[in-house]
PDB file of C-alpha atoms in Angstrom:
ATOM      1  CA  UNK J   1       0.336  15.699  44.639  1.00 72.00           C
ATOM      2  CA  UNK J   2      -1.397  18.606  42.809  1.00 80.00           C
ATOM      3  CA  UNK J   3      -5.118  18.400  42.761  1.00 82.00           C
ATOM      4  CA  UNK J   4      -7.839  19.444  40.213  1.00 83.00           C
ATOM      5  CA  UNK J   5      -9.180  22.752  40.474  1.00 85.00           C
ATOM      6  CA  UNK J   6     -12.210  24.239  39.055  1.00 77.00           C
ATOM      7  CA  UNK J   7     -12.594  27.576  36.774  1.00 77.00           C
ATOM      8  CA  UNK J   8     -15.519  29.538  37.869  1.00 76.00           C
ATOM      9  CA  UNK J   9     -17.529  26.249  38.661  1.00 74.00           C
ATOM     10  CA  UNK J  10     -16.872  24.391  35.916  1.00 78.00           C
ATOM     11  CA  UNK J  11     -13.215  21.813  35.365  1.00 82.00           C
ATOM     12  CA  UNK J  12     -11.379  22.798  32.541  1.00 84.00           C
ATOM     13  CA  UNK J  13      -9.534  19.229  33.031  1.00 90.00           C
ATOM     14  CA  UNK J  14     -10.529  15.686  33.956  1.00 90.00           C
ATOM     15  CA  UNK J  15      -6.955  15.071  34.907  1.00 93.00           C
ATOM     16  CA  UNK J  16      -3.996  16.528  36.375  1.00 94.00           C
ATOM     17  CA  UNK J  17      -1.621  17.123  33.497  1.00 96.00           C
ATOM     18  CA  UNK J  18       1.440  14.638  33.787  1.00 96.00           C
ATOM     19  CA  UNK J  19       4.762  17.018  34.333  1.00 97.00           C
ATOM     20  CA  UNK J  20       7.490  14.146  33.184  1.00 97.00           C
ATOM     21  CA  UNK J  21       5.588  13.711  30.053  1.00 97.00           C
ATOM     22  CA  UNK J  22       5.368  17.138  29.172  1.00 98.00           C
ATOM     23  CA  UNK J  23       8.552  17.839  29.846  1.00 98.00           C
ATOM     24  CA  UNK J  24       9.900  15.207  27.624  1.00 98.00           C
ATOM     25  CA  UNK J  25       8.171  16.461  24.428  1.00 98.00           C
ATOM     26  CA  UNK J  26       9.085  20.109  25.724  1.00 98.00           C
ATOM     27  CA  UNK J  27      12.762  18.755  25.424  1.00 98.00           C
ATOM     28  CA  UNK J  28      11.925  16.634  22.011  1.00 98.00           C
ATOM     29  CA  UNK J  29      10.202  19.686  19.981  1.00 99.00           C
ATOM     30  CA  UNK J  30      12.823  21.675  20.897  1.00 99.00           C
ATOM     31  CA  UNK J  31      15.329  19.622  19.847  1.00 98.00           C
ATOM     32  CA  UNK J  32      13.637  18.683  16.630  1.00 98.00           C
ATOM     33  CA  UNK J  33      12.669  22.682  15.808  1.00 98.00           C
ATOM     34  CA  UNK J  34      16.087  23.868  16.251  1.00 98.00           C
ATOM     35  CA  UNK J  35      17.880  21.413  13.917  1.00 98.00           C
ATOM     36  CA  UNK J  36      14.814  22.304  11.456  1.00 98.00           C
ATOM     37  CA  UNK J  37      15.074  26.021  11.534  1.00 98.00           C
ATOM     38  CA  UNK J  38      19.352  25.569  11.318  1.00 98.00           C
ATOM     39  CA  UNK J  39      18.356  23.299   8.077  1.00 97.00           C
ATOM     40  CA  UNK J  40      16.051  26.244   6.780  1.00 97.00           C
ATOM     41  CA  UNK J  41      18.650  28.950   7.498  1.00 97.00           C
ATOM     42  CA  UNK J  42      22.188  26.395   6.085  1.00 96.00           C
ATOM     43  CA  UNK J  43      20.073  25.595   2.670  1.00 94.00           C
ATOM     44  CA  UNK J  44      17.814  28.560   2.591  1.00 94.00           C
ATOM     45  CA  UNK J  45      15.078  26.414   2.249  1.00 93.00           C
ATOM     46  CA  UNK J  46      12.733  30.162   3.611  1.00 93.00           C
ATOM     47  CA  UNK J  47       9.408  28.225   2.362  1.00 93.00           C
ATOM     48  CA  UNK J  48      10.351  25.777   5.792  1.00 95.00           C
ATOM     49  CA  UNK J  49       9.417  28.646   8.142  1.00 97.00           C
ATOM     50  CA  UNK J  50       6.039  27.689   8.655  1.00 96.00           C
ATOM     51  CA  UNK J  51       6.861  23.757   8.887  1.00 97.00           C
ATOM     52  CA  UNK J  52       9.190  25.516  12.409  1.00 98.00           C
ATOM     53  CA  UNK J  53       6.723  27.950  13.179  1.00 97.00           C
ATOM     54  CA  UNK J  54       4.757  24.682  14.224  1.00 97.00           C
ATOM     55  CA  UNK J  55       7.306  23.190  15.776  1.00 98.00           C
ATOM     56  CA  UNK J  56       7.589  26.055  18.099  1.00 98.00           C
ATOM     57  CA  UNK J  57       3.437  25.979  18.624  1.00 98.00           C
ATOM     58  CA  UNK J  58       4.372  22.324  19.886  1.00 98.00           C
ATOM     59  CA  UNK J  59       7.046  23.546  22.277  1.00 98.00           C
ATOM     60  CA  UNK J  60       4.611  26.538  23.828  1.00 98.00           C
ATOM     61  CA  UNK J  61       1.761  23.980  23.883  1.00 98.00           C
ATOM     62  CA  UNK J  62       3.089  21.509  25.949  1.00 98.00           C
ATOM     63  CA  UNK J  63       5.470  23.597  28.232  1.00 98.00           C
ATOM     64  CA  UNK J  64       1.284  24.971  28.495  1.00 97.00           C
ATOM     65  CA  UNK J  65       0.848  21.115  29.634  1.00 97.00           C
ATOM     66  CA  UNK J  66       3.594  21.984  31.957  1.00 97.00           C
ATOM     67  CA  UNK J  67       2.971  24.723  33.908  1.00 96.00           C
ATOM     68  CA  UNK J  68      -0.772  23.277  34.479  1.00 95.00           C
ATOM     69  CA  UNK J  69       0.082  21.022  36.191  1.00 94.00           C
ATOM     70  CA  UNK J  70      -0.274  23.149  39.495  1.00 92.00           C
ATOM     71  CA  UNK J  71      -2.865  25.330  38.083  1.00 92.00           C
ATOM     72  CA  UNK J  72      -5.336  23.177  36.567  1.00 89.00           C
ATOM     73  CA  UNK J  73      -7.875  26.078  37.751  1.00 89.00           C
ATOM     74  CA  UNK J  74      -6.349  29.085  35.481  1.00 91.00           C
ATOM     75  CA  UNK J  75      -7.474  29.200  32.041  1.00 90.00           C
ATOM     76  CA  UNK J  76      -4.196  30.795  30.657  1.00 91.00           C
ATOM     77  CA  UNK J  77      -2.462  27.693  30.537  1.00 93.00           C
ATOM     78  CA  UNK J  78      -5.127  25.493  29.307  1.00 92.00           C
ATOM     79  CA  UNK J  79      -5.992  27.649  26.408  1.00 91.00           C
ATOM     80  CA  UNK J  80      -1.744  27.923  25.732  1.00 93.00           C
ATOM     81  CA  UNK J  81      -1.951  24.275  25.604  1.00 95.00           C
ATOM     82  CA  UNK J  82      -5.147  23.702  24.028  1.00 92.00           C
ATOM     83  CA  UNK J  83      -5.282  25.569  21.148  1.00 92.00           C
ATOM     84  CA  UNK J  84      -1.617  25.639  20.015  1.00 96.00           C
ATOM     85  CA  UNK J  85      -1.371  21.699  20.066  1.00 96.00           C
ATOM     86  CA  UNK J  86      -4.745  21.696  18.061  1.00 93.00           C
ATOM     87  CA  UNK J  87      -3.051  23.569  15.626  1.00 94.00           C
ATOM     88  CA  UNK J  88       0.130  23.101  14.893  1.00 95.00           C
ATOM     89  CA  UNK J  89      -0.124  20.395  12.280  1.00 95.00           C
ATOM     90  CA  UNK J  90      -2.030  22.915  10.118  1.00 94.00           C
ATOM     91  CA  UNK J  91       1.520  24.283   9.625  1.00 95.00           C
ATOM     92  CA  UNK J  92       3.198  21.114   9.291  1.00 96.00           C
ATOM     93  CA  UNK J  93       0.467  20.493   6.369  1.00 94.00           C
ATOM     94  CA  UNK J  94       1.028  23.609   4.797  1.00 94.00           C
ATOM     95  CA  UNK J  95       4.779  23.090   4.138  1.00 94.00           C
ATOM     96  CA  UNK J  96       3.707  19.150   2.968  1.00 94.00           C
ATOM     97  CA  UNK J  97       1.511  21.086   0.610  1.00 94.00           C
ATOM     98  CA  UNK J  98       4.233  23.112  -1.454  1.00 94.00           C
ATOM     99  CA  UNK J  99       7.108  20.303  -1.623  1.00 95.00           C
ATOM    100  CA  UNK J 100       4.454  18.534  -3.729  1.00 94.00           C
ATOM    101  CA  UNK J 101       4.937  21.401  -5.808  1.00 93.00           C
ATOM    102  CA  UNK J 102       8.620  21.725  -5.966  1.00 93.00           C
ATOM    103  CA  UNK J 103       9.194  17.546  -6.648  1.00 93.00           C
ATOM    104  CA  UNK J 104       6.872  18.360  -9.164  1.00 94.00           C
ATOM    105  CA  UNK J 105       8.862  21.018 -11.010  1.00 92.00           C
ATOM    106  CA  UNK J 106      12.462  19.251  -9.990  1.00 89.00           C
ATOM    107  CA  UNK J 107      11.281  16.947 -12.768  1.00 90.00           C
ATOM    108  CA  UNK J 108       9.787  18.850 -14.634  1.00 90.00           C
ATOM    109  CA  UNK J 109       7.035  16.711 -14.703  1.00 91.00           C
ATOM    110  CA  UNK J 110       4.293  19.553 -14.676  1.00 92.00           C
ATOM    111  CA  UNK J 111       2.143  17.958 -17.471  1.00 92.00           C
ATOM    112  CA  UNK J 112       1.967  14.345 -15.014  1.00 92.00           C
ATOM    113  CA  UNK J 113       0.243  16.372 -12.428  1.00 92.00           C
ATOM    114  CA  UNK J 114      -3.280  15.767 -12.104  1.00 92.00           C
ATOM    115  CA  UNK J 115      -3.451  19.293 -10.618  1.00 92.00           C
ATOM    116  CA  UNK J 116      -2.245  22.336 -12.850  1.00 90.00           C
ATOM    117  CA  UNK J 117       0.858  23.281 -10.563  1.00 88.00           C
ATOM    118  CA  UNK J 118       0.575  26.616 -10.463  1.00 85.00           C
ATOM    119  CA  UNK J 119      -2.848  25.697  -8.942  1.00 91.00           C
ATOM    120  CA  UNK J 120      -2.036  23.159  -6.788  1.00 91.00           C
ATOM    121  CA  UNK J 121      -0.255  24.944  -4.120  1.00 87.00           C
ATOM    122  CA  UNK J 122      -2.743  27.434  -3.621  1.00 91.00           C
ATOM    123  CA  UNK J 123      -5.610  25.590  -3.745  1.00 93.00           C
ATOM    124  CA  UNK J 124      -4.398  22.994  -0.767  1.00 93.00           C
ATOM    125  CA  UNK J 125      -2.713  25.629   1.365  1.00 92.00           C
ATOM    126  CA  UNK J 126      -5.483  28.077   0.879  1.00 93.00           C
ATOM    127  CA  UNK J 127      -7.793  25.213   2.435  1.00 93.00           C
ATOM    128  CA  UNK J 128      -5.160  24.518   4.824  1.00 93.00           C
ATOM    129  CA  UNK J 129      -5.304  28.381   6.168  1.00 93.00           C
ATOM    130  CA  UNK J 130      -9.170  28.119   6.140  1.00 94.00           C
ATOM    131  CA  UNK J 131      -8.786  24.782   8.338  1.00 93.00           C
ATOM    132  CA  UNK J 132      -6.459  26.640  10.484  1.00 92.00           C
ATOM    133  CA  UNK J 133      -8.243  29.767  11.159  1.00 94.00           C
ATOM    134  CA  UNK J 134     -11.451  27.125  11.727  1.00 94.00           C
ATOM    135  CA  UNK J 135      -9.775  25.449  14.473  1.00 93.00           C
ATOM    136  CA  UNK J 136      -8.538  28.190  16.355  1.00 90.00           C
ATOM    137  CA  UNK J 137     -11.356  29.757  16.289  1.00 90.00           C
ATOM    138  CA  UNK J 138     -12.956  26.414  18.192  1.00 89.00           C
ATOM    139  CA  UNK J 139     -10.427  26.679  20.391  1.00 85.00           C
ATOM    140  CA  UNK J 140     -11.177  29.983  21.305  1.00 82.00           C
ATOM    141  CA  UNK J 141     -14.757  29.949  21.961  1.00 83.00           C
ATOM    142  CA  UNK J 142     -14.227  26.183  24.099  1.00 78.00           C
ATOM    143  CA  UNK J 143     -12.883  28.151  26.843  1.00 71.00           C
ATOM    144  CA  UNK J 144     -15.841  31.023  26.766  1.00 73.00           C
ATOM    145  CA  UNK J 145     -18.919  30.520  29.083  1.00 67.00           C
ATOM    146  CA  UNK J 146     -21.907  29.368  26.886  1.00 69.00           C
ATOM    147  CA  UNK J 147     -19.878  28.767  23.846  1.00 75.00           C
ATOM    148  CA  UNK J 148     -18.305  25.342  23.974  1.00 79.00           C
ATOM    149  CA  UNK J 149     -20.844  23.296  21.957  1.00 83.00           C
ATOM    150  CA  UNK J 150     -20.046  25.942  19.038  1.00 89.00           C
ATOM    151  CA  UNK J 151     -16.510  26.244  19.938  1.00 88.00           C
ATOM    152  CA  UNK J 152     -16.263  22.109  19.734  1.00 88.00           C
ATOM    153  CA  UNK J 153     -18.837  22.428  16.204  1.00 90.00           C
ATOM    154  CA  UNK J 154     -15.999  24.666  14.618  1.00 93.00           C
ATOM    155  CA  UNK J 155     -12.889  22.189  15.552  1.00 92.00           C
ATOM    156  CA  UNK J 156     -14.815  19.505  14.401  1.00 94.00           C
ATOM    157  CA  UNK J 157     -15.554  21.516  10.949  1.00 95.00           C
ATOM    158  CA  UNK J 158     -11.534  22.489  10.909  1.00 94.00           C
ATOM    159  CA  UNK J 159     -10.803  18.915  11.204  1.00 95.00           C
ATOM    160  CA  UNK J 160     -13.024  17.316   8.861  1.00 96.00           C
ATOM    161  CA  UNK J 161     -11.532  19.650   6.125  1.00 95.00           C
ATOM    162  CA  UNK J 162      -7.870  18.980   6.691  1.00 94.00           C
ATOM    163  CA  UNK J 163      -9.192  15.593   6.566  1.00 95.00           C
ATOM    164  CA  UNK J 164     -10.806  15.801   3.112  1.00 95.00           C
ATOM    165  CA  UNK J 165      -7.425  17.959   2.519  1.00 94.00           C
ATOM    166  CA  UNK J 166      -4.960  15.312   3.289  1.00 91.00           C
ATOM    167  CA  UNK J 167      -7.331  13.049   1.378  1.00 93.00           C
ATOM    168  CA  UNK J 168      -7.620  14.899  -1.941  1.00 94.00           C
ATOM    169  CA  UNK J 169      -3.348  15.764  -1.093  1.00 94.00           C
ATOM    170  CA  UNK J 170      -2.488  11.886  -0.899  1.00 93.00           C
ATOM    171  CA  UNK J 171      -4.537  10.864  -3.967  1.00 94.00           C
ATOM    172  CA  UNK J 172      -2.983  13.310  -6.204  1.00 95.00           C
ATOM    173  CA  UNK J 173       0.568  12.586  -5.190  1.00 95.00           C
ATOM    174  CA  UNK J 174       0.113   8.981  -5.646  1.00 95.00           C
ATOM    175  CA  UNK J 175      -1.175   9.374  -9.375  1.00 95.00           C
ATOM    176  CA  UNK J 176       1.743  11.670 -10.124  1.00 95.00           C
ATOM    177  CA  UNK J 177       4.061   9.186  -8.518  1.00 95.00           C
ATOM    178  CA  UNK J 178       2.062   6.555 -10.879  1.00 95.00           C
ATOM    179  CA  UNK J 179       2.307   8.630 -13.657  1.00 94.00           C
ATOM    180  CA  UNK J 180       5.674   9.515 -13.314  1.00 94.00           C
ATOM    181  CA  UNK J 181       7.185   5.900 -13.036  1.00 92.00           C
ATOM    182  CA  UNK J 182       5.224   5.523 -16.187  1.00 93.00           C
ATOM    183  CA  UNK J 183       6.129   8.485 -18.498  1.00 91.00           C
ATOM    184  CA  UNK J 184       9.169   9.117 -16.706  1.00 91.00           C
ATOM    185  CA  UNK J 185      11.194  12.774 -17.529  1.00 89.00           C
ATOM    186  CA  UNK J 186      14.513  12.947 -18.595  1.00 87.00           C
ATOM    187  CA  UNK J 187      15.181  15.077 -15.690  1.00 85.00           C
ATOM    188  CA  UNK J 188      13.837  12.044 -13.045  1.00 86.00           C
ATOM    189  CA  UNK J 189      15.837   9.367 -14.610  1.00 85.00           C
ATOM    190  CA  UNK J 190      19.018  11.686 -14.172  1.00 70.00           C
ATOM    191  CA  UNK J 191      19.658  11.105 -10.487  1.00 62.00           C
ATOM    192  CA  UNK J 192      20.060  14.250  -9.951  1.00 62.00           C
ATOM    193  CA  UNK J 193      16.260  14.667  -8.213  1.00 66.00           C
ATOM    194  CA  UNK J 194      15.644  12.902  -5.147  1.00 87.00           C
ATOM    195  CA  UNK J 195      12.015  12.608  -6.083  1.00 91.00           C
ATOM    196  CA  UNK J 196      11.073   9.145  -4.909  1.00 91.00           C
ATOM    197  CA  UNK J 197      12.419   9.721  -1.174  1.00 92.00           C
ATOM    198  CA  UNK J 198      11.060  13.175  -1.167  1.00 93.00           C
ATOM    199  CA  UNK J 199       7.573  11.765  -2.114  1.00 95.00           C
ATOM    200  CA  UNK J 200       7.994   8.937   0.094  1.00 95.00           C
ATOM    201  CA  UNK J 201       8.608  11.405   2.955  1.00 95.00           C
ATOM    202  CA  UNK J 202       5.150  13.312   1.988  1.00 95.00           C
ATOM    203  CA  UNK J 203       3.321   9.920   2.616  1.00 95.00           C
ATOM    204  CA  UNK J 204       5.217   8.962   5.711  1.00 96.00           C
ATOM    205  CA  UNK J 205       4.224  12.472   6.666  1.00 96.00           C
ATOM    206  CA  UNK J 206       1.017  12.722   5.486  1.00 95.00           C
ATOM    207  CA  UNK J 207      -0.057   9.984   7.215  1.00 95.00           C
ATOM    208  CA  UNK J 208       0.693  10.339  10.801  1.00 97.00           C
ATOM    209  CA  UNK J 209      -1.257  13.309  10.215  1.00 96.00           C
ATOM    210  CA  UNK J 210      -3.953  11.874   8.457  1.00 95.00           C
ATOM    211  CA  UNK J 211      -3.999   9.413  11.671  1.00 97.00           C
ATOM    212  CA  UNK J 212      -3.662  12.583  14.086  1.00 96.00           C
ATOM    213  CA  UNK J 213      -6.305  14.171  13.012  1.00 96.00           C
ATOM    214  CA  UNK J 214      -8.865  11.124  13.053  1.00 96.00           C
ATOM    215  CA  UNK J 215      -7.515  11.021  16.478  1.00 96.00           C
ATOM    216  CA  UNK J 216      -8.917  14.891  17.062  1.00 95.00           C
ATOM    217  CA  UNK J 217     -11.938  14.137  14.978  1.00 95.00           C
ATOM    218  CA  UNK J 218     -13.063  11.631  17.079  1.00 95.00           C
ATOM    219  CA  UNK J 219     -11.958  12.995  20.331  1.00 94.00           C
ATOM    220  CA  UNK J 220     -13.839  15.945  20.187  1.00 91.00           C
ATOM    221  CA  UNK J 221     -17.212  14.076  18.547  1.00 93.00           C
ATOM    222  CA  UNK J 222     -16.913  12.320  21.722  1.00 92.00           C
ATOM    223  CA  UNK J 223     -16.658  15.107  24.022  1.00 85.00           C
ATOM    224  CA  UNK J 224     -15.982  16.274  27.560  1.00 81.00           C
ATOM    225  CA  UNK J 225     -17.434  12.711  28.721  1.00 85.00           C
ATOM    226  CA  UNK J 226     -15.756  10.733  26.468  1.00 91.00           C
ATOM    227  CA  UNK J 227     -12.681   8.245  26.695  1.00 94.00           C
ATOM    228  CA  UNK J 228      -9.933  10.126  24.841  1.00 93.00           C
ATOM    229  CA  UNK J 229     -10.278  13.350  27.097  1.00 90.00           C
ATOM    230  CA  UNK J 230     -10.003  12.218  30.153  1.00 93.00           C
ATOM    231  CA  UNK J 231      -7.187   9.761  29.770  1.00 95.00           C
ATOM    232  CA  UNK J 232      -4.211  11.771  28.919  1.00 96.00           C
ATOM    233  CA  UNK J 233      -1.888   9.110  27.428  1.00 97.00           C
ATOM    234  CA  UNK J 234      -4.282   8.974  23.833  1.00 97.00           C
ATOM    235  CA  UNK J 235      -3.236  13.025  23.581  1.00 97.00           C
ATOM    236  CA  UNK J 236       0.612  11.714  23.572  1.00 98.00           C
ATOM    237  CA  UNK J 237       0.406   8.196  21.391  1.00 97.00           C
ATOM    238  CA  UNK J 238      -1.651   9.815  18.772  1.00 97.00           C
ATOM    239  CA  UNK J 239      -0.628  13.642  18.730  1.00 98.00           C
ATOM    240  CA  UNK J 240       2.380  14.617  20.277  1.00 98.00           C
ATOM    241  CA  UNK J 241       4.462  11.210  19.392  1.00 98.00           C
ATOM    242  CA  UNK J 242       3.343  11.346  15.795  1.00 98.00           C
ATOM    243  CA  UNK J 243       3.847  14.992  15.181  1.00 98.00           C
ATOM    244  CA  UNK J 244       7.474  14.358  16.907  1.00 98.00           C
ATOM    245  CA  UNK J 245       7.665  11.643  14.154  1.00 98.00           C
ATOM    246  CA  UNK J 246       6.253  14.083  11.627  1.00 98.00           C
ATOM    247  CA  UNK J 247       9.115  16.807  12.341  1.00 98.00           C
ATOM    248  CA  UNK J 248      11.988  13.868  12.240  1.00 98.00           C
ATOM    249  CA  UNK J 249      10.627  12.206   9.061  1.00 97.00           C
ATOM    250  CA  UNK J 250      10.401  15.536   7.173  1.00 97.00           C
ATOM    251  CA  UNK J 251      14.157  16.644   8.909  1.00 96.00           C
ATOM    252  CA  UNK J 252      15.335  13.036   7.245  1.00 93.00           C
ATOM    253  CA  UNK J 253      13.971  14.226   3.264  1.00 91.00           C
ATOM    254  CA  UNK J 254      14.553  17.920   3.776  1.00 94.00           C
ATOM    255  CA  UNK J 255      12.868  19.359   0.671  1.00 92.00           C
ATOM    256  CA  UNK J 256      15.880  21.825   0.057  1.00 89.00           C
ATOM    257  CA  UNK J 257      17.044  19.835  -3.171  1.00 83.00           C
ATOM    258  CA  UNK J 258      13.720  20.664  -4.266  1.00 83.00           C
ATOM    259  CA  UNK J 259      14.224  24.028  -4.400  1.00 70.00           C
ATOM    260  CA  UNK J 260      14.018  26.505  -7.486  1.00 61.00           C
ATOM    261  CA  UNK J 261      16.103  29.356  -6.616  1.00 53.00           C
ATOM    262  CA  UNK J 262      16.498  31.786  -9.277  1.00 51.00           C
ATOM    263  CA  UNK J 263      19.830  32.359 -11.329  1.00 44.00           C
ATOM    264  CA  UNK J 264      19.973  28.421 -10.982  1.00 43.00           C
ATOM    265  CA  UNK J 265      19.795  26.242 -14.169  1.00 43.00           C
ATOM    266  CA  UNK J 266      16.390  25.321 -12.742  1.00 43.00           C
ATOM    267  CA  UNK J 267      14.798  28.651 -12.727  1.00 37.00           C
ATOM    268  CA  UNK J 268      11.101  29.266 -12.041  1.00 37.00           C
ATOM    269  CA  UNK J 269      10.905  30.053 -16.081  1.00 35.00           C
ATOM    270  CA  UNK J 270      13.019  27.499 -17.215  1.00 37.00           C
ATOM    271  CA  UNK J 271      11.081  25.000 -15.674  1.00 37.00           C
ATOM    272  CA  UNK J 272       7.500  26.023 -16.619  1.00 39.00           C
ATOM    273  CA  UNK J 273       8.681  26.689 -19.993  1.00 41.00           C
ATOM    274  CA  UNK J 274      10.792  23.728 -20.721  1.00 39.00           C
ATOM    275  CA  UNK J 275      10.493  21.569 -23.899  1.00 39.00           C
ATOM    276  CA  UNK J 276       6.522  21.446 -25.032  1.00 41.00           C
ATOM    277  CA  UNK J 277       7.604  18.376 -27.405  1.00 42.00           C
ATOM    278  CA  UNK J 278       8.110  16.348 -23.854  1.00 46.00           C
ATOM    279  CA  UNK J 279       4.820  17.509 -22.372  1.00 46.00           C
ATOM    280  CA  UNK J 280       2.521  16.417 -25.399  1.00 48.00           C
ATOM    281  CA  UNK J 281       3.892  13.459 -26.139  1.00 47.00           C
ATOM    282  CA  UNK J 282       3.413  12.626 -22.381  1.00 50.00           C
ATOM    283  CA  UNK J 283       0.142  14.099 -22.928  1.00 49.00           C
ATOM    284  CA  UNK J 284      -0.928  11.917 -25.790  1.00 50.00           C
ATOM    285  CA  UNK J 285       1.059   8.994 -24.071  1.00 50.00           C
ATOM    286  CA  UNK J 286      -1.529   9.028 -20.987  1.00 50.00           C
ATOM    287  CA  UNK J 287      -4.268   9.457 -23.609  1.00 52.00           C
ATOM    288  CA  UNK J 288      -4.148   6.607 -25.216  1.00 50.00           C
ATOM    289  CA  UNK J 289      -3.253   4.411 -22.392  1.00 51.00           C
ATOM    290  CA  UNK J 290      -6.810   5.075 -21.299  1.00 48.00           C
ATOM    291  CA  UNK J 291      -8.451   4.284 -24.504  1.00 50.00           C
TER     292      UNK J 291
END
């Protein structure tokens, strides 16, 4: 049975990472990633990448899990573990951000959005790069000799704004959905748009990592000496099962009939410039429901 062993004085873990456990997700995210990156390559669905790009952060982080096991004193695996679980979901957020976009247009239900679309995209994956770069940059410093309490001060920052993120995110695709059913276009009454699943899959989605990220939030505002750190099973109920769930839930709505390819009767153009008689009578229909 491996034992802990320290880094320069100090523990890096308060438990000897479970090998069958990591293993099993190793084998799950790999699984998962493949099938996602053959679904991005069959429907060139290329906006995808990043949501697989995380996937693959999951597979290095806990084959990291792994291969501490019997070198809990080494600080290359724990900072491969650390910091590309932490992560990951960033990416998995970022591609949640721009479906939003492209249900939006595959309806051509621009003028519903409470968001301008061209806007909408940009602003939340913007934030979602900032939140990123934020939490890696924790993760970085946790490992560095007299830097953890700023390192842990950053991740906490990252966290609260993919938070507020996810937030802002879920309110504004519930009040299109509301809208929408509403005020419904003639190109979401056509069948032809899988809207309502697709949106249905960004709230499944959204929410396991809405849940995840609490998780994080309050694991790391409880720090080194609190529960969730040193008991490892919290790390795999509320991180790596429901980003497993995240990757299956957004492999079952694949957002590749929501893409606006051009040549296509659905061309970036055609849909921002489709018929203005639609969008203000929309417009003035929302207005006066509010009066």
């Amino acid at each position: 049975m491996p034992e802990l062993q320290s880094h320069n004085g100090y523990y890096l873990w308060h438990y000897v990472p479970n090998l069958v456990a990591a293993i099993i997700f190793v084998v799950l995210f790999v699984l998962v990633t493949v099938y996602h990156i053959w679904l991005i390559v069959k429907t060139k669905t290329w906006f995808c990448i990043v949501f697989a790009i995380g996937g693959i952060l999951e597979i290095i982080g806990y084959a990291g899990r792994a291969i501490a096991r019997e070198r809990t004193g080494e600080i290359g695996p724990y900072v491969m573990q650390s910091v590309t679980i932490l992560v990951a979901p960033a990416l998995f957020a970022a591609s949640v951000y721009m479906t939003l976009g492209r249900i939006i247009r595959s309806v051509h239900g621009e003028s519903l959005s409470v968001i301008r679309v061209n806007w909408l995209t940009r602003i939340f994956v913007t934030g979602d790069c900032f939140s990123f770069l934020v939490q890696a940059s924790g993760g970085g410093l946790m490992v560095k000799d007299g830097n953890q309490q700023m390192g842990q001060n950053l991740i906490v920052a990252g966290l609260v704004i993919q938070i507020v993120l996810f937030g802002i995110f879920w309110l504004t695709s519930v009040m299109f959905h509301l809208r929408l059913s509403k005020y419904p276009t003639e190109a979401s009454t056509g069948g032809n748009s899988p809207w309502k699943s697709g949106l249905w899959m960004l709230y499944t989605v959204s929410c396991f990592i809405m849940v995840r990220s609490i998780f994080r939030l309050v694991e790391y505002l409880m720090g080194s000496d609190g529960y969730p750190l040193r008991n490892e099973w919290t790390l795999y109920v509320f991180d790596a099962v429901l980003m497993f769930l995240v990757m299956v839930a957004y492999a079952w709505r694949f957002p590749s009939a929501f893409q606006i390819r051009k040549g296509s009767n659905q061309s970036t153009s055609d849909v921002e410039n489709y018929d203005m008689t639609q969008q203000d009578t929309q417009r003035h229909s929302i207005r006066k429901s509010k009066r």
